[in-house]
Amino acid sequence: MTLLVMIFWILAGATLQVVIPAWQHMGQPAFPFLLAGVLYVAVNKKPIYFVLTALLSGLLEDSLSLVPLGYSACAFLVAGWLAWRLRHDFHMRRAHMVMGLGAICAAASTGTLALLLRLQGSVMLSRNECLLRMAGAAVLAAVLVPVWFWLIRGMERLLGTWEDRA
Amino acid sequence: MKDRKWIALSAVALAVLVMMNLPDATSQRVKGAVRDGISPLQAALRGGVREMQDIFRYMRGWRDLALENRALTEEIVYLRGEMRMARDLERNNQMLRELLGFVRRSPNRLVSCEVIGRDSTGWWQTIRLDQGAHSGVMDERAVITADGLVGRTVAVSARTADALLLSDPTCKVAVRLSRSGVFGVMSGVGAKPGEQPVARIDFLLKDADVQEGDEIVTSGLGGLFPKGLLVGHVRNVELDEAGLYQTAWLNSAADLGRLEYAFVVATEQDLEQAVMEDSSVDMGLVDGRAAEGETP
């Protein structure tokens, strides 16, 4: 059941991410629907679910954009690992803590992807542009991640799959 | 226990490495399959959003409907007259061409597409079109609208295609100034959708005849874009610090921020290949020609 719920949210995130274009400010970061799902699983579920979610979300994000296959999965794994490490330092019941965690992980994910894309040579971004974009991603994640967490948790409670691990 | 952890970590690392190092063809096939799978959902959502926008637009503009109706009726009368004249001219033109033994210079055809999405990652300036290889859309083909060139196709799956817009810094186009005939290579400046200027031409000689408002068309050099497609106009010209070269900043002719429909310039071979791949395909072809002077 947990896997089905995760697949549902990954598909919902991917669809929303494709329909909603990137934010036009602060370096044009994407709305991190998929990342929010990965962070939720990293914080609340067993590591195996987190790894599967990160790989699947990465595969979807790369397939729906020009990012080479595997790059987003790498970025999601880094962000998810960070969330997993920090899950006891942030109180997950408080919205501002989730906002903080989302912002840090989104910045890490964007930074990783920017680094990979620059190494591969498919984007031309200066260091300042990368930093601005990381800041933009952090702002978006701070807004979106708590909402996404609340929605997934609500669904899990309805279905009876919610387990408090945080 | 520790061993199991390391084995799991190695398996994950291996999976990511394999994904990152898949051969190009396999990687494109996987990406194409996923994209085609999600594109109906994307098109449906996009359609819903567009319907809502239309409803709001209609509600806002209902007071002006009577006036608009009158203006449109006048325009129809005027355009019908123009159309009759154009038909006569076309007949004459055709007759003269036949007399001179002229053949159409370009075998290109247009595939009409609806824009179903924009780049959601923000790393590139792209749009997603609802037609792919099954309709004759191939990689590295020009994408145009009625106003002018908008970009080129970069990733094509069976039912969708991604087009890189002129405003993307990685999009380069060989261009020519219509008035003075000066050649150059245009590259995007990463402007946000709808923002101007979208591109620039670097390293124009300091005495090259470039003026504000000059029309820019594709030069046809490089073979990617057909010759003579309207790209945009010069917004302003700057001399570099050393005073050796000029840089021309360009506004695109097509509004890249409001793209709803676009056409992919396909060759006869592309269409034949598409027909061979799927003989029952609905081509979505426009009865138009991409010959020089006949497209924007």
Coordinates of C-alpha atoms in Angstrom, one line a residue:
Chain A
M1 CA 0.0 0.0 0.0
T2 CA 2.8 2.4 0.9
L3 CA 4.4 1.8 -2.5
L4 CA 1.1 2.5 -4.2
V5 CA 0.6 5.8 -2.3
M6 CA 4.1 6.8 -3.2
I7 CA 3.6 6.0 -6.9
F8 CA 0.4 8.1 -6.8
W9 CA 2.2 11.1 -5.4
I10 CA 5.1 10.7 -7.7
L11 CA 2.8 10.7 -10.7
A12 CA 0.8 13.6 -9.3
G13 CA 4.0 15.5 -8.7
A14 CA 5.4 14.8 -12.1
T15 CA 2.2 15.9 -13.8
L16 CA 2.0 19.1 -11.8
Q17 CA 5.7 19.8 -12.4
V18 CA 5.2 19.4 -16.2
V19 CA 2.1 21.6 -16.3
I20 CA 3.4 24.4 -14.1
P21 CA 6.4 26.2 -15.8
A22 CA 9.5 27.2 -13.9
W23 CA 9.2 30.3 -11.6
Q24 CA 10.2 33.4 -13.5
H25 CA 12.2 34.9 -10.7
M26 CA 15.4 34.1 -8.7
G27 CA 17.1 32.1 -11.5
Q28 CA 14.0 30.3 -12.8
P29 CA 13.9 27.4 -10.4
A30 CA 11.3 24.6 -10.9
F31 CA 8.5 24.0 -8.5
P32 CA 9.8 21.0 -6.5
F33 CA 6.8 18.8 -6.4
L34 CA 8.8 15.6 -7.0
L35 CA 11.5 16.6 -4.6
A36 CA 8.9 17.2 -1.9
G37 CA 7.7 13.7 -2.3
V38 CA 11.2 12.3 -2.1
L39 CA 11.8 14.3 1.1
Y40 CA 8.6 13.1 2.6
V41 CA 9.6 9.4 2.0
A42 CA 13.1 10.0 3.2
V43 CA 11.9 11.4 6.5
N44 CA 8.9 9.2 7.2
K45 CA 9.6 5.8 5.5
K46 CA 12.2 3.0 5.4
P47 CA 15.3 3.9 3.4
I48 CA 14.4 1.3 0.7
Y49 CA 11.3 3.3 -0.1
F50 CA 13.3 6.5 -0.2
V51 CA 15.8 5.1 -2.6
L52 CA 13.0 3.7 -4.9
T53 CA 11.1 7.0 -4.8
A54 CA 14.3 9.0 -5.6
L55 CA 15.2 6.7 -8.5
L56 CA 11.6 6.8 -9.9
S57 CA 11.2 10.5 -9.4
G58 CA 14.5 11.1 -11.1
L59 CA 13.6 9.0 -14.0
L60 CA 10.4 10.9 -14.5
E61 CA 11.9 14.3 -14.1
D62 CA 14.7 13.5 -16.6
S63 CA 12.3 12.0 -19.1
L64 CA 10.1 15.0 -19.0
S65 CA 12.9 17.5 -19.6
L66 CA 16.3 17.7 -21.4
V67 CA 18.2 16.6 -18.3
P68 CA 20.3 13.5 -19.1
L69 CA 19.0 10.3 -17.6
G70 CA 20.1 9.6 -14.0
Y71 CA 21.1 13.2 -13.1
S72 CA 18.0 14.1 -11.3
A73 CA 18.0 10.8 -9.4
C74 CA 21.5 11.6 -8.2
A75 CA 20.3 15.1 -7.0
F76 CA 17.3 13.6 -5.3
L77 CA 19.4 11.0 -3.6
V78 CA 21.7 13.7 -2.2
A79 CA 18.7 15.8 -1.0
G80 CA 16.9 12.8 0.4
W81 CA 20.1 11.6 2.2
L82 CA 20.4 15.1 3.7
A83 CA 16.8 15.0 4.9
W84 CA 17.3 11.6 6.4
R85 CA 20.4 12.7 8.3
L86 CA 18.7 15.9 9.5
R87 CA 15.3 14.3 10.3
H88 CA 15.9 14.2 14.1
D89 CA 17.3 17.8 14.2
F90 CA 14.1 19.2 12.7
H91 CA 10.7 18.7 14.4
M92 CA 8.6 17.4 11.6
R93 CA 5.3 18.4 13.3
R94 CA 6.1 22.1 13.0
A95 CA 5.6 23.8 9.7
H96 CA 8.5 26.2 10.0
M97 CA 10.9 23.2 10.7
V98 CA 9.6 21.5 7.6
M99 CA 10.0 24.7 5.6
G100 CA 13.6 24.9 6.8
L101 CA 14.4 21.3 5.9
G102 CA 12.7 21.7 2.5
A103 CA 14.7 24.8 1.8
I104 CA 18.1 23.2 2.7
C105 CA 17.4 20.1 0.7
A106 CA 16.1 21.9 -2.3
A107 CA 19.2 24.1 -2.4
A108 CA 21.4 21.0 -2.1
S109 CA 19.5 19.2 -4.9
T110 CA 19.7 22.2 -7.2
G111 CA 23.4 22.7 -6.5
T112 CA 24.1 19.0 -7.2
L113 CA 22.2 19.1 -10.5
A114 CA 23.8 22.4 -11.5
L115 CA 27.2 20.9 -10.9
L116 CA 26.4 17.8 -12.9
L117 CA 25.0 19.8 -15.8
R118 CA 27.9 22.1 -15.8
L119 CA 30.4 19.2 -15.8
Q120 CA 28.5 17.7 -18.7
G121 CA 28.5 21.1 -20.5
S122 CA 24.8 21.3 -21.3
V123 CA 24.1 24.5 -19.5
M124 CA 26.0 27.8 -19.3
L125 CA 25.5 29.2 -15.9
S126 CA 27.8 31.4 -13.9
R127 CA 28.5 30.7 -10.2
N128 CA 26.3 33.6 -9.2
E129 CA 23.4 32.4 -11.4
C130 CA 23.8 28.9 -9.7
L131 CA 23.7 30.5 -6.3
L132 CA 20.6 32.6 -7.2
R133 CA 18.9 29.5 -8.5
M134 CA 19.7 27.6 -5.3
A135 CA 18.2 30.4 -3.3
G136 CA 15.1 30.4 -5.6
A137 CA 14.7 26.7 -5.2
A138 CA 15.0 27.0 -1.4
V139 CA 12.3 29.7 -1.4
L140 CA 9.9 27.6 -3.5
A141 CA 10.6 24.5 -1.4
A142 CA 10.0 26.4 1.8
V143 CA 6.5 27.2 0.6
L144 CA 5.7 23.9 -1.2
V145 CA 7.2 21.2 1.0
P146 CA 5.0 21.7 4.1
V147 CA 1.9 21.7 1.9
W148 CA 3.0 18.6 0.1
F149 CA 3.9 16.9 3.5
W150 CA 0.4 17.8 4.8
L151 CA -1.4 16.5 1.8
I152 CA 0.5 13.1 1.7
R153 CA 0.1 12.7 5.5
G154 CA -3.6 13.4 5.1
M155 CA -4.0 10.7 2.5
E156 CA -1.9 8.3 4.5
R157 CA -4.1 8.8 7.5
L158 CA -7.1 8.2 5.4
L159 CA -5.7 5.0 4.1
G160 CA -4.2 3.9 7.4
T161 CA -0.6 3.7 6.1
W162 CA 0.7 6.6 8.3
E163 CA 3.5 5.6 10.7
D164 CA 5.2 8.2 12.8
R165 CA 9.0 7.8 12.4
A166 CA 10.1 11.4 12.6
Chain B
M1 CA 24.2 -6.0 9.1
K2 CA 27.0 -3.6 8.0
D3 CA 27.7 -5.7 5.0
R4 CA 24.0 -5.6 3.9
K5 CA 24.1 -1.8 4.2
W6 CA 27.1 -1.6 2.0
I7 CA 25.6 -4.0 -0.6
A8 CA 22.5 -1.9 -0.7
L9 CA 24.5 1.4 -1.1
S10 CA 26.6 -0.2 -3.9
A11 CA 23.4 -1.4 -5.7
V12 CA 22.0 2.1 -5.6
A13 CA 25.2 3.7 -6.8
L14 CA 25.4 1.1 -9.6
A15 CA 21.8 1.8 -10.6
V16 CA 22.5 5.5 -10.8
L17 CA 25.7 5.0 -12.7
V18 CA 24.0 2.6 -15.2
M19 CA 21.2 5.2 -15.7
M20 CA 23.8 8.0 -16.3
N21 CA 25.8 6.0 -18.7
L22 CA 23.1 4.3 -20.9
P23 CA 23.8 4.6 -24.6
D24 CA 22.2 7.7 -26.2
A25 CA 19.7 5.7 -28.2
T26 CA 18.5 3.6 -25.2
S27 CA 18.4 6.7 -23.0
Q28 CA 16.3 8.5 -25.6
R29 CA 14.0 5.5 -26.0
V30 CA 13.4 5.3 -22.2
K31 CA 12.8 9.0 -21.9
G32 CA 10.5 9.0 -25.0
A33 CA 8.4 6.1 -23.6
V34 CA 7.9 7.9 -20.2
R35 CA 7.2 11.2 -21.9
D36 CA 4.6 9.7 -24.3
G37 CA 3.0 7.9 -21.4
I38 CA 2.4 11.2 -19.5
S39 CA 1.7 13.5 -22.4
P40 CA -2.1 12.7 -22.6
L41 CA -2.4 13.8 -19.0
Q42 CA -0.3 16.8 -19.7
A43 CA -2.4 17.8 -22.7
A44 CA -5.7 17.3 -20.8
L45 CA -4.5 19.5 -17.9
R46 CA -3.2 22.1 -20.3
G47 CA -6.5 22.0 -22.2
G48 CA -8.4 22.5 -19.0
V49 CA -6.3 25.5 -18.0
R50 CA -6.7 27.0 -21.4
E51 CA -10.5 26.6 -21.2
M52 CA -10.5 28.4 -17.9
Q53 CA -8.4 31.2 -19.3
D54 CA -10.8 31.5 -22.3
I55 CA -13.8 31.7 -19.9
F56 CA -12.2 34.4 -17.8
R57 CA -11.2 36.3 -21.0
Y58 CA -14.7 36.0 -22.3
M59 CA -16.2 37.3 -19.1
R60 CA -13.9 40.2 -19.0
G61 CA -14.5 41.2 -22.6
W62 CA -18.3 40.6 -23.0
R63 CA -19.1 44.3 -23.0
D64 CA -17.0 44.9 -26.0
L65 CA -18.5 42.0 -28.0
A66 CA -20.9 44.1 -30.0
L67 CA -18.2 46.5 -31.1
E68 CA -15.8 43.6 -31.8
N69 CA -18.4 41.8 -33.8
R70 CA -18.9 44.9 -36.0
A71 CA -15.2 45.3 -36.6
L72 CA -14.8 41.6 -37.4
T73 CA -17.7 41.7 -39.9
E74 CA -16.0 44.7 -41.6
E75 CA -12.7 42.8 -41.6
I76 CA -14.3 39.7 -43.1
V77 CA -15.8 41.8 -46.0
Y78 CA -12.4 43.3 -46.6
L79 CA -10.5 40.0 -46.4
R80 CA -12.9 38.3 -48.8
G81 CA -12.1 40.9 -51.4
E82 CA -8.4 40.5 -50.7
M83 CA -8.7 36.7 -51.0
R84 CA -10.3 37.0 -54.4
M85 CA -7.5 39.2 -55.6
A86 CA -4.9 36.8 -54.1
R87 CA -6.4 33.9 -55.9
D88 CA -6.2 35.7 -59.2
L89 CA -2.6 36.6 -58.4
E90 CA -1.8 33.0 -57.4
R91 CA -3.3 31.7 -60.7
N92 CA -1.2 34.2 -62.7
N93 CA 1.9 33.3 -60.7
Q94 CA 1.4 29.6 -61.2
M95 CA 0.8 30.1 -64.9
L96 CA 4.0 32.2 -65.2
R97 CA 6.0 29.7 -63.2
E98 CA 4.8 26.9 -65.6
L99 CA 5.7 29.0 -68.6
L100 CA 9.2 29.5 -67.2
G101 CA 9.6 25.8 -66.2
F102 CA 10.0 26.7 -62.5
V103 CA 10.0 24.1 -59.9
R104 CA 9.4 24.6 -56.2
R105 CA 12.7 25.2 -54.5
S106 CA 12.1 23.6 -51.2
P107 CA 10.3 20.3 -50.6
N108 CA 9.5 21.2 -47.0
R109 CA 6.1 20.8 -45.4
L110 CA 4.7 22.1 -42.2
V111 CA 3.5 19.8 -39.3
S112 CA 1.0 21.7 -37.1
C113 CA 1.5 21.2 -33.4
E114 CA -0.1 22.5 -30.2
V115 CA 2.1 23.7 -27.4
I116 CA 1.3 21.5 -24.4
G117 CA 4.0 22.6 -22.0
R118 CA 7.0 24.6 -21.2
D119 CA 10.3 23.6 -19.6
S120 CA 9.4 22.8 -16.1
T121 CA 13.0 22.5 -14.8
G122 CA 14.0 26.0 -15.7
W123 CA 17.5 24.9 -16.9
W124 CA 16.6 25.5 -20.6
Q125 CA 14.1 27.6 -22.6
T126 CA 11.9 24.9 -24.2
I127 CA 8.4 24.2 -25.2
R128 CA 6.7 20.8 -25.6
L129 CA 4.8 20.1 -28.8
D130 CA 2.0 17.5 -29.1
Q131 CA 3.4 15.9 -32.3
G132 CA 6.3 13.6 -32.6
A133 CA 8.1 11.1 -34.9
H134 CA 4.8 9.5 -35.8
S135 CA 3.7 12.8 -37.4
G136 CA 6.9 13.4 -39.3
V137 CA 8.6 15.6 -36.6
M138 CA 12.3 14.8 -36.5
D139 CA 15.2 16.0 -34.4
E140 CA 17.0 19.3 -35.4
R141 CA 14.1 20.8 -37.4
A142 CA 13.0 24.5 -37.5
V143 CA 9.9 25.4 -35.5
I144 CA 8.0 28.4 -36.6
T145 CA 4.7 30.3 -36.1
A146 CA 2.8 32.6 -38.4
D147 CA 5.0 35.5 -37.0
G148 CA 8.4 33.9 -37.5
L149 CA 11.0 31.4 -36.3
V150 CA 10.7 30.3 -32.6
G151 CA 13.4 27.6 -32.4
R152 CA 14.4 24.0 -33.2
T153 CA 13.4 20.5 -32.2
V154 CA 15.9 18.9 -29.8
A155 CA 14.2 15.8 -28.3
V156 CA 11.6 13.9 -30.3
S157 CA 9.6 10.9 -29.0
A158 CA 6.9 9.1 -30.9
R159 CA 4.1 11.5 -29.9
T160 CA 5.8 14.6 -28.5
A161 CA 8.7 16.8 -29.3
D162 CA 10.7 19.4 -27.3
A163 CA 11.7 22.6 -29.1
L164 CA 14.6 24.7 -27.9
L165 CA 13.5 28.4 -28.1
L166 CA 15.6 31.2 -29.7
S167 CA 16.0 32.7 -26.3
D168 CA 18.0 29.8 -24.9
P169 CA 21.8 30.5 -24.8
T170 CA 22.5 27.1 -26.4
C171 CA 20.4 27.9 -29.4
K172 CA 22.5 29.2 -32.3
V173 CA 21.1 30.3 -35.6
A174 CA 22.9 31.4 -38.8
V175 CA 21.2 34.7 -39.8
R176 CA 21.4 37.5 -42.3
L177 CA 20.2 41.1 -42.2
S178 CA 17.7 41.5 -45.0
R179 CA 18.5 45.1 -45.8
S180 CA 22.3 45.1 -45.8
G181 CA 22.9 41.4 -46.4
V182 CA 25.3 41.2 -43.4
F183 CA 25.8 37.6 -42.0
G184 CA 26.1 36.5 -38.4
V185 CA 25.4 33.9 -35.8
M186 CA 22.6 34.6 -33.4
S187 CA 22.6 33.2 -29.9
G188 CA 19.9 33.4 -27.2
V189 CA 20.5 35.5 -24.1
G190 CA 18.4 33.4 -21.7
A191 CA 15.5 35.9 -21.5
K192 CA 12.4 34.8 -19.6
P193 CA 9.3 33.9 -21.7
G194 CA 7.9 37.1 -23.2
E195 CA 10.9 39.2 -22.3
Q196 CA 12.8 41.1 -24.9
P197 CA 15.5 41.1 -26.3
V198 CA 15.8 37.4 -26.7
A199 CA 19.0 37.1 -28.6
R200 CA 22.1 38.8 -29.9
I201 CA 24.6 38.7 -32.7
D202 CA 28.2 39.1 -31.6
F203 CA 31.3 40.0 -33.5
L204 CA 29.7 42.0 -36.3
L205 CA 32.5 44.1 -37.9
K206 CA 32.5 47.7 -36.6
D207 CA 31.7 49.1 -40.0
A208 CA 29.0 46.6 -40.8
D209 CA 25.7 48.3 -41.8
V210 CA 23.4 47.4 -38.9
Q211 CA 20.6 49.7 -37.8
E212 CA 17.9 49.6 -35.2
G213 CA 14.8 48.0 -36.7
D214 CA 16.6 45.9 -39.3
E215 CA 14.9 42.7 -40.2
I216 CA 16.8 39.5 -39.4
V217 CA 16.2 36.3 -41.4
T218 CA 17.8 32.9 -41.4
S219 CA 20.7 32.7 -43.8
G220 CA 20.3 29.0 -44.6
L221 CA 24.0 28.4 -43.9
G222 CA 24.6 25.3 -41.8
G223 CA 21.6 23.6 -43.3
L224 CA 19.5 23.4 -40.2
F225 CA 17.1 26.2 -40.8
P226 CA 15.6 26.9 -44.2
K227 CA 16.8 30.1 -45.8
G228 CA 14.6 33.2 -45.4
L229 CA 12.6 32.5 -42.3
L230 CA 11.9 35.7 -40.4
V231 CA 13.6 35.7 -37.0
G232 CA 13.1 39.2 -35.6
H233 CA 14.3 42.7 -35.6
V234 CA 17.4 44.6 -34.3
R235 CA 16.5 46.3 -31.0
N236 CA 19.8 48.1 -30.5
V237 CA 23.4 48.0 -31.6
E238 CA 26.4 48.4 -29.3
L239 CA 30.1 48.7 -30.0
D240 CA 32.3 46.5 -27.8
E241 CA 34.8 48.1 -25.3
A242 CA 37.8 47.7 -27.6
G243 CA 35.8 49.3 -30.5
L244 CA 36.5 46.4 -32.9
Y245 CA 33.1 44.7 -33.1
Q246 CA 29.4 45.5 -32.8
T247 CA 26.8 43.5 -31.0
A248 CA 23.2 43.6 -32.2
W249 CA 20.5 42.8 -29.7
L250 CA 17.4 41.3 -31.2
N251 CA 13.7 41.1 -30.5
S252 CA 12.0 38.0 -31.8
A253 CA 9.2 38.4 -34.4
A254 CA 7.2 35.6 -32.6
D255 CA 6.1 36.2 -29.0
L256 CA 7.9 33.4 -27.3
G257 CA 5.9 33.9 -24.1
R258 CA 2.5 33.3 -25.7
L259 CA 3.0 30.3 -27.9
E260 CA -0.1 28.1 -28.3
Y261 CA 0.5 26.6 -31.7
A262 CA 3.6 26.1 -33.8
F263 CA 4.7 24.4 -37.0
V264 CA 7.6 22.1 -37.5
V265 CA 9.3 22.4 -40.9
A266 CA 9.6 18.8 -42.0
T267 CA 11.1 17.4 -45.2
E268 CA 9.4 15.0 -47.5
Q269 CA 11.7 12.3 -46.3
D270 CA 10.6 12.9 -42.7
L271 CA 7.0 12.4 -43.7
E272 CA 7.8 9.3 -45.7
Q273 CA 9.6 7.8 -42.8
A274 CA 6.7 8.6 -40.5
V275 CA 4.3 7.0 -42.9
M276 CA 6.5 3.9 -43.1
E277 CA 6.6 3.7 -39.3
D278 CA 2.9 4.1 -38.9
S279 CA 0.8 4.0 -42.1
S280 CA -2.4 4.8 -40.2
V281 CA -1.1 7.9 -38.6
D282 CA -3.0 11.2 -38.6
M283 CA -0.4 13.5 -40.0
G284 CA -1.8 16.9 -38.9
L285 CA -0.3 18.4 -41.9
V286 CA -0.9 22.0 -43.0
D287 CA -1.5 22.7 -46.7
G288 CA 1.4 25.0 -46.6
R289 CA 4.9 25.2 -48.1
A290 CA 8.1 26.2 -46.4
A291 CA 9.6 27.3 -49.7
E292 CA 11.6 30.5 -49.5
G293 CA 9.3 33.5 -49.3
E294 CA 6.3 31.4 -48.6
T295 CA 6.8 31.0 -44.9
P296 CA 7.2 33.9 -42.5

